[in-house]
Amino acid sequence: MNEIMKQYQQGLVEVEMEAENLLLARHQLVENDRVRQGNREALTAIRKRAQTTKTSVPLPFESIMRDVESRPLVKEVCTTCGDHDSKEKTWLMFPGTDLFASIPFHAAHTILEKDQTHIDYESKKLQSYVKEKSFSISEKGVLADKIGPGVLRALVTLTDKPKIEEED
């Protein structure tokens, strides 16, 4: 084989490897979205059971001051549990396993919330990876008939900026 053919073959192998990694990342992203949706549904069910929403439970300070005469001054209020008995047992299937266990209500939603935070982080990492790999493959001209490099460059340069509340 002459040198030009070896270069083409090497380039093709590199593109195939990047495309394979891209497909694996996209499949993992879909799986993470499935798990994330399941966690959302479980957290919604727990909030319904406790009859709370993210905003329905008063801030700890407000509930402390309202009850200051009849109860101790220090009182911790969980925004998910609210007035629900946090020690009541509830069934939970632990994330990533096929194991069901009866655990305290507060522990169940805490586990789900931490898992949700972890999955959100992993999904954002995968989304960034997919953008970078798509851009890299597009730069080599492989996706030219599907997605132009200009469009992919715009997608890769998009950033998530946190919302900053203006203070009056």
mmCIF file of C-alpha atoms in Angstrom:
data_model
loop_
_atom_site.group_PDB
_atom_site.id
_atom_site.type_symbol
_atom_site.label_atom_id
_atom_site.label_comp_id
_atom_site.label_asym_id
_atom_site.label_seq_id
_atom_site.Cartn_x
_atom_site.Cartn_y
_atom_site.Cartn_z
ATOM 1 C CA MET A 1 0.000 0.000 0.000
ATOM 2 C CA ASN A 2 1.264 3.417 -0.727
ATOM 3 C CA GLU A 3 1.561 6.154 1.912
ATOM 4 C CA ILE A 4 -1.615 8.032 0.917
ATOM 5 C CA MET A 5 -3.770 4.913 1.301
ATOM 6 C CA LYS A 6 -2.281 4.253 4.751
ATOM 7 C CA GLN A 7 -3.142 7.803 5.800
ATOM 8 C CA TYR A 8 -6.733 7.396 4.551
ATOM 9 C CA GLN A 9 -7.040 4.080 6.332
ATOM 10 C CA GLN A 10 -5.691 5.559 9.583
ATOM 11 C CA GLY A 11 -8.088 8.516 9.275
ATOM 12 C CA LEU A 12 -10.995 6.169 8.692
ATOM 13 C CA VAL A 13 -10.069 4.081 11.757
ATOM 14 C CA GLU A 14 -9.903 7.253 13.896
ATOM 15 C CA VAL A 15 -13.308 8.462 12.678
ATOM 16 C CA GLU A 16 -14.850 5.035 13.279
ATOM 17 C CA MET A 17 -13.468 4.955 16.830
ATOM 18 C CA GLU A 18 -14.806 8.462 17.572
ATOM 19 C CA ALA A 19 -18.185 7.559 16.069
ATOM 20 C CA GLU A 20 -18.345 4.381 18.173
ATOM 21 C CA ASN A 21 -17.532 6.366 21.334
ATOM 22 C CA LEU A 22 -20.147 8.929 20.328
ATOM 23 C CA LEU A 23 -22.810 6.235 19.927
ATOM 24 C CA LEU A 24 -21.928 4.697 23.291
ATOM 25 C CA ALA A 25 -22.179 8.111 24.956
ATOM 26 C CA ARG A 26 -25.562 8.765 23.319
ATOM 27 C CA HIS A 27 -26.868 5.390 24.529
ATOM 28 C CA GLN A 28 -25.654 6.150 28.063
ATOM 29 C CA LEU A 29 -27.314 9.567 27.873
ATOM 30 C CA VAL A 30 -30.629 7.920 26.959
ATOM 31 C CA GLU A 31 -30.232 5.477 29.862
ATOM 32 C CA ASN A 32 -29.471 8.341 32.267
ATOM 33 C CA ASP A 33 -32.590 10.176 31.076
ATOM 34 C CA ARG A 34 -34.674 7.058 31.728
ATOM 35 C CA VAL A 35 -33.315 6.729 35.278
ATOM 36 C CA ARG A 36 -33.668 10.470 35.888
ATOM 37 C CA GLN A 37 -37.325 10.352 34.838
ATOM 38 C CA GLY A 38 -37.927 7.388 37.153
ATOM 39 C CA ASN A 39 -36.389 9.355 40.041
ATOM 40 C CA ARG A 40 -38.587 12.359 39.251
ATOM 41 C CA GLU A 41 -41.674 10.144 39.331
ATOM 42 C CA ALA A 42 -40.603 8.588 42.644
ATOM 43 C CA LEU A 43 -39.913 11.996 44.216
ATOM 44 C CA THR A 44 -43.293 13.259 43.005
ATOM 45 C CA ALA A 45 -44.995 10.224 44.564
ATOM 46 C CA ILE A 46 -43.156 10.811 47.843
ATOM 47 C CA ARG A 47 -44.155 14.483 47.874
ATOM 48 C CA LYS A 48 -47.775 13.508 47.192
ATOM 49 C CA ARG A 49 -47.654 11.037 50.053
ATOM 50 C CA ALA A 50 -46.267 13.719 52.356
ATOM 51 C CA GLN A 51 -48.723 16.207 50.823
ATOM 52 C CA THR A 52 -45.968 18.690 50.044
ATOM 53 C CA THR A 53 -44.482 20.337 46.997
ATOM 54 C CA LYS A 54 -41.103 21.968 46.651
ATOM 55 C CA THR A 55 -42.638 25.291 47.719
ATOM 56 C CA SER A 56 -45.461 24.230 50.062
ATOM 57 C CA VAL A 57 -43.371 23.747 53.194
ATOM 58 C CA PRO A 58 -42.635 26.984 55.064
ATOM 59 C CA LEU A 59 -39.074 28.001 55.676
ATOM 60 C CA PRO A 60 -37.665 26.595 58.937
ATOM 61 C CA PHE A 61 -37.422 30.054 60.513
ATOM 62 C CA GLU A 62 -41.095 30.831 59.792
ATOM 63 C CA SER A 63 -42.309 27.603 61.376
ATOM 64 C CA ILE A 64 -39.995 28.090 64.366
ATOM 65 C CA MET A 65 -41.266 31.568 65.061
ATOM 66 C CA ARG A 66 -44.903 30.545 64.664
ATOM 67 C CA ASP A 67 -44.482 27.745 67.229
ATOM 68 C CA VAL A 68 -41.982 29.464 69.493
ATOM 69 C CA GLU A 69 -44.252 29.545 72.581
ATOM 70 C CA SER A 70 -45.276 25.889 72.601
ATOM 71 C CA ARG A 71 -42.161 24.129 71.306
ATOM 72 C CA PRO A 72 -38.382 24.344 71.607
ATOM 73 C CA LEU A 73 -36.723 27.161 69.684
ATOM 74 C CA VAL A 74 -34.597 24.867 67.485
ATOM 75 C CA LYS A 75 -36.658 22.923 64.969
ATOM 76 C CA GLU A 76 -35.527 21.416 61.701
ATOM 77 C CA VAL A 77 -38.067 21.200 58.874
ATOM 78 C CA CYS A 78 -37.374 19.034 55.857
ATOM 79 C CA THR A 79 -38.827 20.594 52.704
ATOM 80 C CA THR A 80 -39.949 17.199 51.404
ATOM 81 C CA CYS A 81 -41.193 15.608 54.634
ATOM 82 C CA GLY A 82 -42.959 18.699 55.948
ATOM 83 C CA ASP A 83 -45.181 17.588 58.828
ATOM 84 C CA HIS A 84 -45.151 13.975 57.608
ATOM 85 C CA ASP A 85 -43.653 11.401 59.986
ATOM 86 C CA SER A 86 -40.088 11.173 58.675
ATOM 87 C CA LYS A 87 -39.506 7.858 60.484
ATOM 88 C CA GLU A 88 -42.464 6.092 58.856
ATOM 89 C CA LYS A 89 -41.206 3.146 56.815
ATOM 90 C CA THR A 90 -41.539 3.265 53.039
ATOM 91 C CA TRP A 91 -40.440 0.849 50.335
ATOM 92 C CA LEU A 92 -37.584 1.912 48.078
ATOM 93 C CA MET A 93 -35.776 0.150 45.269
ATOM 94 C CA PHE A 94 -32.190 1.260 45.610
ATOM 95 C CA PRO A 95 -30.802 2.992 42.484
ATOM 96 C CA GLY A 96 -28.769 0.691 40.272
ATOM 97 C CA THR A 97 -29.937 -2.497 42.006
ATOM 98 C CA ASP A 98 -32.894 -4.860 42.135
ATOM 99 C CA LEU A 99 -33.044 -4.619 45.923
ATOM 100 C CA PHE A 100 -36.182 -3.392 47.701
ATOM 101 C CA ALA A 101 -35.978 -2.297 51.319
ATOM 102 C CA SER A 102 -38.302 -0.754 53.854
ATOM 103 C CA ILE A 103 -36.505 2.349 55.090
ATOM 104 C CA PRO A 104 -37.529 5.570 56.867
ATOM 105 C CA PHE A 105 -39.432 8.070 54.719
ATOM 106 C CA HIS A 106 -36.806 10.802 55.155
ATOM 107 C CA ALA A 107 -33.971 8.463 54.154
ATOM 108 C CA ALA A 108 -35.878 7.347 51.036
ATOM 109 C CA HIS A 109 -36.326 10.808 49.607
ATOM 110 C CA THR A 110 -32.806 11.845 50.621
ATOM 111 C CA ILE A 111 -31.342 8.882 48.697
ATOM 112 C CA LEU A 112 -33.462 9.709 45.651
ATOM 113 C CA GLU A 113 -32.538 13.403 45.742
ATOM 114 C CA LYS A 114 -28.807 12.653 45.998
ATOM 115 C CA ASP A 115 -29.066 10.124 43.172
ATOM 116 C CA GLN A 116 -30.940 12.680 41.074
ATOM 117 C CA THR A 117 -28.192 15.255 41.635
ATOM 118 C CA HIS A 118 -25.529 12.713 40.645
ATOM 119 C CA ILE A 119 -27.405 11.675 37.487
ATOM 120 C CA ASP A 120 -27.935 15.331 36.499
ATOM 121 C CA TYR A 121 -24.188 15.919 36.812
ATOM 122 C CA GLU A 122 -23.321 12.799 34.793
ATOM 123 C CA SER A 123 -25.864 13.740 32.094
ATOM 124 C CA LYS A 124 -24.351 17.203 31.707
ATOM 125 C CA LYS A 125 -20.894 15.667 31.353
ATOM 126 C CA LEU A 126 -22.185 13.270 28.686
ATOM 127 C CA GLN A 127 -23.975 16.070 26.832
ATOM 128 C CA SER A 128 -20.723 18.037 26.690
ATOM 129 C CA TYR A 129 -18.867 14.952 25.496
ATOM 130 C CA VAL A 130 -21.457 14.295 22.764
ATOM 131 C CA LYS A 131 -21.203 17.919 21.590
ATOM 132 C CA GLU A 132 -17.404 17.770 21.463
ATOM 133 C CA LYS A 133 -17.300 14.436 19.621
ATOM 134 C CA SER A 134 -19.980 15.531 17.148
ATOM 135 C CA PHE A 135 -18.013 18.687 16.461
ATOM 136 C CA SER A 136 -14.766 16.741 16.089
ATOM 137 C CA ILE A 137 -16.324 14.288 13.634
ATOM 138 C CA SER A 138 -18.000 17.118 11.728
ATOM 139 C CA GLU A 139 -14.700 18.981 11.416
ATOM 140 C CA LYS A 140 -13.305 15.958 9.601
ATOM 141 C CA GLY A 141 -16.114 16.321 7.072
ATOM 142 C CA VAL A 142 -17.862 13.068 7.935
ATOM 143 C CA LEU A 143 -21.173 14.676 8.915
ATOM 144 C CA ALA A 144 -21.108 17.360 6.219
ATOM 145 C CA ASP A 145 -24.222 16.014 4.520
ATOM 146 C CA LYS A 146 -26.110 15.778 7.852
ATOM 147 C CA ILE A 147 -24.959 18.694 10.036
ATOM 148 C CA GLY A 148 -22.736 21.533 8.905
ATOM 149 C CA PRO A 149 -19.658 22.469 10.959
ATOM 150 C CA GLY A 150 -21.099 25.951 11.568
ATOM 151 C CA VAL A 151 -24.210 24.515 13.239
ATOM 152 C CA LEU A 152 -22.158 22.153 15.384
ATOM 153 C CA ARG A 153 -19.744 24.941 16.326
ATOM 154 C CA ALA A 154 -22.750 26.957 17.533
ATOM 155 C CA LEU A 155 -23.963 23.991 19.603
ATOM 156 C CA VAL A 156 -20.555 23.386 21.162
ATOM 157 C CA THR A 157 -20.117 27.026 22.137
ATOM 158 C CA LEU A 158 -23.475 27.126 23.943
ATOM 159 C CA THR A 159 -23.009 27.324 27.677
ATOM 160 C CA ASP A 160 -25.374 26.934 30.567
ATOM 161 C CA LYS A 161 -25.272 30.085 32.647
ATOM 162 C CA PRO A 162 -26.752 30.052 36.144
ATOM 163 C CA LYS A 163 -29.681 32.371 36.712
ATOM 164 C CA ILE A 164 -28.605 35.322 38.797
ATOM 165 C CA GLU A 165 -31.338 36.972 40.768
ATOM 166 C CA GLU A 166 -31.170 40.736 40.712
ATOM 167 C CA GLU A 167 -31.157 42.366 44.103
ATOM 168 C CA ASP A 168 -33.322 45.440 44.530
#
